Amino acid sequence: MTTHVGFKPWIKRFPAASPGSGGILVFPHAGGAAAAYRGLATAFAARGTDAYVMQYPRRAERLSHPAAATVEELAQDLFDAGDWSGIAPLQLFGHCLGAVVAFEFARIAEGHGVDVQRLWVSASEAPSAVAASPRLPTTDREVLAHMVDLGGTDARLLADEDFVELLLMAVSADYQAFNRYACPPDVRVHADIRTLGAHGDHRISPDMLTKWQVHTEGRFTRDLFEGGHFYITGHAEAVAELIRAG
């Protein structure tokens, strides 16, 4: 993992094992830090694509950075972190909340003439469905219960009060931004949208993934893996291979 000249130091770059073209940007889930996507980013890099993992405010080295009030503001913050046109064409991969952030990032990038080839959506409801979905919890107790229900967080870490305090700070910021989000169904990106999910995800059904189709002017596909909401933990290599194949 390295930093990239001209990019904010909190953009985590995993250079490709062999020279290639373009880059893939990784947008974490709510409360997720860049470090949680090291395995996936390494798998991308091993297949010839530089990977750049986004670090959101209120975690890790951005702990003191103010939280973005909206998803759109967060996407703009990440777009402003570097000259993305210099590494285009881009592919974007976002998991859960990260998929919606990536969608807004794609809109901004395309508006600035940056070539975004594909948006890989993982375990996320479509932007146009967010406003009508149940609001995410905002109290500490409810947020923690929701995170436990989703899985993906080591139970031993949840027993660490200091860790939980930092986790709640990050998750609460992301949930509040997500609760303010709304997007009409006629908003589209030029990039292809490829959706990924899991048969056993009790939060995001295959039908919910299909609703992303209205948001692209390009090609749309859907692929499902075994597992739950955080299926990528056990399928990083398979996901990277699918994305390499395009």
Coordinates of C-alpha atoms in Angstrom, one line a residue:
M1 CA 0.0 0.0 0.0
T2 CA 1.3 3.4 -1.0
T3 CA 0.2 7.0 -1.4
H4 CA -0.1 8.6 -4.8
V5 CA 1.6 11.9 -5.7
G6 CA -1.1 14.6 -6.1
F7 CA -3.7 12.6 -4.0
K8 CA -4.6 13.1 -0.4
P9 CA -2.6 10.8 1.9
W10 CA -5.8 9.1 3.1
I11 CA -6.5 7.7 -0.4
K12 CA -4.9 4.3 0.0
R13 CA -3.3 3.1 -3.2
F14 CA -2.5 -0.6 -3.9
P15 CA -0.3 -0.6 -7.1
A16 CA -0.8 -3.3 -9.7
A17 CA 1.7 -6.1 -9.8
S18 CA 2.2 -5.4 -13.5
P19 CA 1.6 -2.2 -15.5
G20 CA -2.0 -1.7 -16.6
S21 CA -4.4 1.0 -17.5
G22 CA -7.0 2.8 -15.4
G23 CA -7.8 2.3 -11.8
I24 CA -10.5 0.9 -9.5
L25 CA -11.8 3.0 -6.6
V26 CA -13.2 1.2 -3.6
F27 CA -15.9 2.8 -1.4
P28 CA -16.4 1.2 2.0
H29 CA -19.7 0.4 3.8
A30 CA -21.1 2.6 6.5
G31 CA -18.6 2.8 9.4
G32 CA -16.0 0.9 7.3
A33 CA -12.4 2.0 7.3
A34 CA -10.1 1.6 4.3
A35 CA -8.1 -1.1 6.1
A36 CA -11.1 -3.4 5.9
Y37 CA -10.7 -3.6 2.2
R38 CA -7.0 -4.4 2.1
G39 CA -7.7 -8.0 0.9
L40 CA -10.0 -6.9 -1.9
A41 CA -7.7 -4.1 -3.0
T42 CA -4.7 -6.5 -3.0
A43 CA -6.7 -9.0 -5.2
F44 CA -7.5 -6.2 -7.7
A45 CA -3.8 -5.1 -7.8
A46 CA -2.7 -8.7 -8.3
R47 CA -4.8 -8.8 -11.5
G48 CA -3.3 -5.7 -13.1
T49 CA -5.4 -2.8 -11.8
D50 CA -4.2 -0.1 -9.4
A51 CA -6.7 0.0 -6.5
Y52 CA -7.5 3.2 -4.5
V53 CA -9.5 2.7 -1.3
M54 CA -11.4 5.7 0.0
Q55 CA -11.1 6.8 3.6
Y56 CA -14.2 8.6 4.9
P57 CA -14.1 11.2 7.6
R58 CA -14.5 10.3 11.4
R59 CA -12.2 7.2 11.2
A60 CA -8.5 6.3 11.2
E61 CA -6.3 9.2 10.2
R62 CA -9.4 11.2 9.3
L63 CA -10.8 10.9 12.8
S64 CA -10.8 14.7 13.3
H65 CA -12.2 15.5 9.9
P66 CA -15.8 16.7 10.1
A67 CA -18.5 14.3 8.9
A68 CA -20.1 15.0 5.6
A69 CA -23.7 16.0 6.1
T70 CA -24.9 14.3 3.0
V71 CA -23.9 11.5 0.6
E72 CA -23.4 14.0 -2.1
E73 CA -21.1 16.1 0.1
L74 CA -19.1 12.9 0.9
A75 CA -18.8 12.0 -2.8
Q76 CA -17.6 15.5 -3.6
D77 CA -15.0 15.3 -0.7
L78 CA -13.6 12.1 -2.2
F79 CA -13.6 13.5 -5.8
D80 CA -11.7 16.6 -4.6
A81 CA -9.0 14.3 -3.1
G82 CA -7.1 13.9 -6.3
D83 CA -6.9 14.3 -10.1
W84 CA -8.9 11.2 -11.1
S85 CA -8.6 12.1 -14.8
G86 CA -5.0 11.2 -14.6
I87 CA -5.7 7.6 -13.9
A88 CA -8.9 7.2 -16.0
P89 CA -10.7 5.1 -17.3
L90 CA -12.1 4.4 -13.8
Q91 CA -14.0 1.5 -12.3
L92 CA -15.8 2.1 -9.0
F93 CA -16.7 -0.5 -6.5
G94 CA -18.9 0.3 -3.6
H95 CA -20.3 -2.0 -0.8
C96 CA -23.6 -1.1 0.8
L97 CA -23.6 2.6 1.6
G98 CA -20.4 2.8 -0.4
A99 CA -22.3 1.9 -3.6
V100 CA -24.5 5.0 -3.3
V101 CA -21.5 7.1 -2.5
A102 CA -19.8 5.6 -5.6
F103 CA -22.9 6.4 -7.7
E104 CA -22.8 10.0 -6.7
F105 CA -19.0 10.1 -7.3
A106 CA -19.7 8.7 -10.8
R107 CA -22.1 11.5 -11.4
I108 CA -19.6 14.1 -10.3
A109 CA -16.8 12.5 -12.3
E110 CA -18.8 12.3 -15.5
G111 CA -19.8 15.9 -15.0
H112 CA -16.1 16.8 -15.0
G113 CA -15.4 14.8 -18.1
V114 CA -13.7 11.9 -16.2
D115 CA -14.2 8.5 -17.9
V116 CA -16.0 6.1 -15.6
Q117 CA -16.4 2.8 -17.4
R118 CA -18.2 0.7 -14.8
L119 CA -19.9 1.0 -11.4
W120 CA -19.8 -2.2 -9.4
V121 CA -22.6 -2.2 -6.9
S122 CA -22.3 -4.5 -3.9
A123 CA -25.1 -5.4 -1.5
S124 CA -27.0 -2.1 -1.9
E125 CA -30.4 -0.8 -2.6
A126 CA -30.8 1.5 -5.6
P127 CA -30.5 5.2 -5.1
S128 CA -34.1 5.8 -6.1
A129 CA -35.3 3.4 -3.4
V130 CA -33.4 4.9 -0.5
A131 CA -35.9 7.7 0.4
A132 CA -38.8 5.3 0.8
S133 CA -36.8 2.7 2.7
P134 CA -36.9 2.5 6.6
R135 CA -34.6 5.1 8.2
L136 CA -31.4 3.8 9.6
P137 CA -31.0 4.0 13.4
T138 CA -29.4 7.0 15.1
T139 CA -29.1 6.2 18.8
D140 CA -26.0 4.4 19.9
R141 CA -27.8 1.3 21.1
E142 CA -29.9 0.9 17.9
V143 CA -26.9 1.6 15.7
L144 CA -24.8 -1.1 17.5
A145 CA -27.7 -3.6 17.3
H146 CA -28.0 -2.9 13.6
M147 CA -24.3 -3.5 13.0
V148 CA -24.5 -6.8 14.9
D149 CA -27.4 -7.8 12.7
L150 CA -25.6 -7.1 9.5
G151 CA -22.5 -9.0 10.6
G152 CA -19.0 -8.2 9.3
T153 CA -17.6 -7.0 12.7
D154 CA -15.5 -9.3 14.8
A155 CA -17.4 -10.0 18.1
R156 CA -14.2 -9.7 20.0
L157 CA -13.8 -6.1 18.8
L158 CA -17.4 -5.3 19.9
A159 CA -16.3 -6.2 23.5
D160 CA -13.7 -3.4 23.4
E161 CA -15.3 -0.2 24.6
D162 CA -12.8 2.1 23.0
F163 CA -13.3 0.4 19.6
V164 CA -17.1 0.6 19.9
E165 CA -16.9 4.3 20.7
L166 CA -14.9 4.9 17.5
L167 CA -17.1 2.6 15.5
L168 CA -20.3 4.4 16.6
M169 CA -18.8 7.7 15.7
A170 CA -18.2 6.6 12.2
V171 CA -21.4 4.6 11.6
S172 CA -23.6 7.3 13.1
A173 CA -22.1 9.9 10.7
D174 CA -22.6 7.7 7.7
Y175 CA -26.2 6.7 8.7
Q176 CA -27.3 10.3 9.2
A177 CA -25.9 11.2 5.7
F178 CA -27.7 8.2 4.2
N179 CA -31.0 9.1 5.9
R180 CA -30.9 12.5 4.2
Y181 CA -30.4 11.0 0.7
A182 CA -33.0 11.0 -2.0
C183 CA -32.6 10.4 -5.8
P184 CA -35.2 10.4 -8.5
P185 CA -35.4 7.2 -10.7
D186 CA -34.6 9.2 -13.9
V187 CA -31.1 10.1 -12.7
R188 CA -28.6 8.0 -14.6
V189 CA -24.9 7.6 -15.2
H190 CA -23.3 6.7 -18.6
A191 CA -21.2 4.0 -16.9
D192 CA -22.3 0.4 -17.0
I193 CA -23.8 -0.8 -13.6
R194 CA -22.9 -4.3 -12.5
T195 CA -24.6 -5.4 -9.3
L196 CA -23.2 -8.0 -6.9
G197 CA -24.9 -9.6 -3.9
A198 CA -25.4 -12.8 -1.9
H199 CA -28.2 -15.4 -1.8
G200 CA -28.2 -15.3 2.0
D201 CA -28.2 -11.5 2.4
H202 CA -31.3 -10.8 4.6
R203 CA -31.0 -7.0 4.1
I204 CA -30.5 -6.7 0.3
S205 CA -32.5 -9.1 -1.9
P206 CA -31.7 -9.9 -5.5
D207 CA -34.8 -7.9 -6.6
M208 CA -33.5 -4.8 -4.8
L209 CA -30.2 -5.1 -6.7
T210 CA -32.2 -5.3 -10.0
K211 CA -33.7 -1.8 -9.3
W212 CA -30.3 -0.3 -10.0
Q213 CA -31.0 -0.9 -13.7
V214 CA -32.9 2.3 -14.1
H215 CA -29.8 4.3 -13.1
T216 CA -27.6 3.5 -16.1
E217 CA -27.6 4.4 -19.7
G218 CA -25.2 1.5 -20.3
R219 CA -25.1 -2.2 -19.7
F220 CA -26.6 -3.8 -16.5
T221 CA -25.8 -7.2 -15.0
R222 CA -26.4 -9.0 -11.7
D223 CA -24.3 -11.7 -10.1
L224 CA -24.9 -13.5 -6.8
F225 CA -22.5 -15.3 -4.5
E226 CA -23.0 -17.6 -1.5
G227 CA -23.0 -15.9 1.9
G228 CA -24.6 -13.0 3.7
H229 CA -24.4 -9.2 3.6
F230 CA -20.6 -9.2 3.9
Y231 CA -20.1 -12.1 1.4
I232 CA -17.0 -10.2 0.0
T233 CA -15.0 -11.3 3.1
G234 CA -14.9 -14.8 1.8
H235 CA -15.1 -14.1 -1.9
A236 CA -12.5 -11.3 -2.5
E237 CA -10.6 -13.3 -5.1
A238 CA -13.7 -14.3 -7.0
V239 CA -15.1 -10.8 -6.9
A240 CA -11.7 -9.4 -8.2
E241 CA -11.7 -12.0 -11.0
L242 CA -15.2 -11.1 -12.0
I243 CA -14.3 -7.4 -12.2
R244 CA -11.1 -8.2 -14.1
A245 CA -13.1 -10.0 -16.7
G246 CA -15.3 -7.0 -17.0

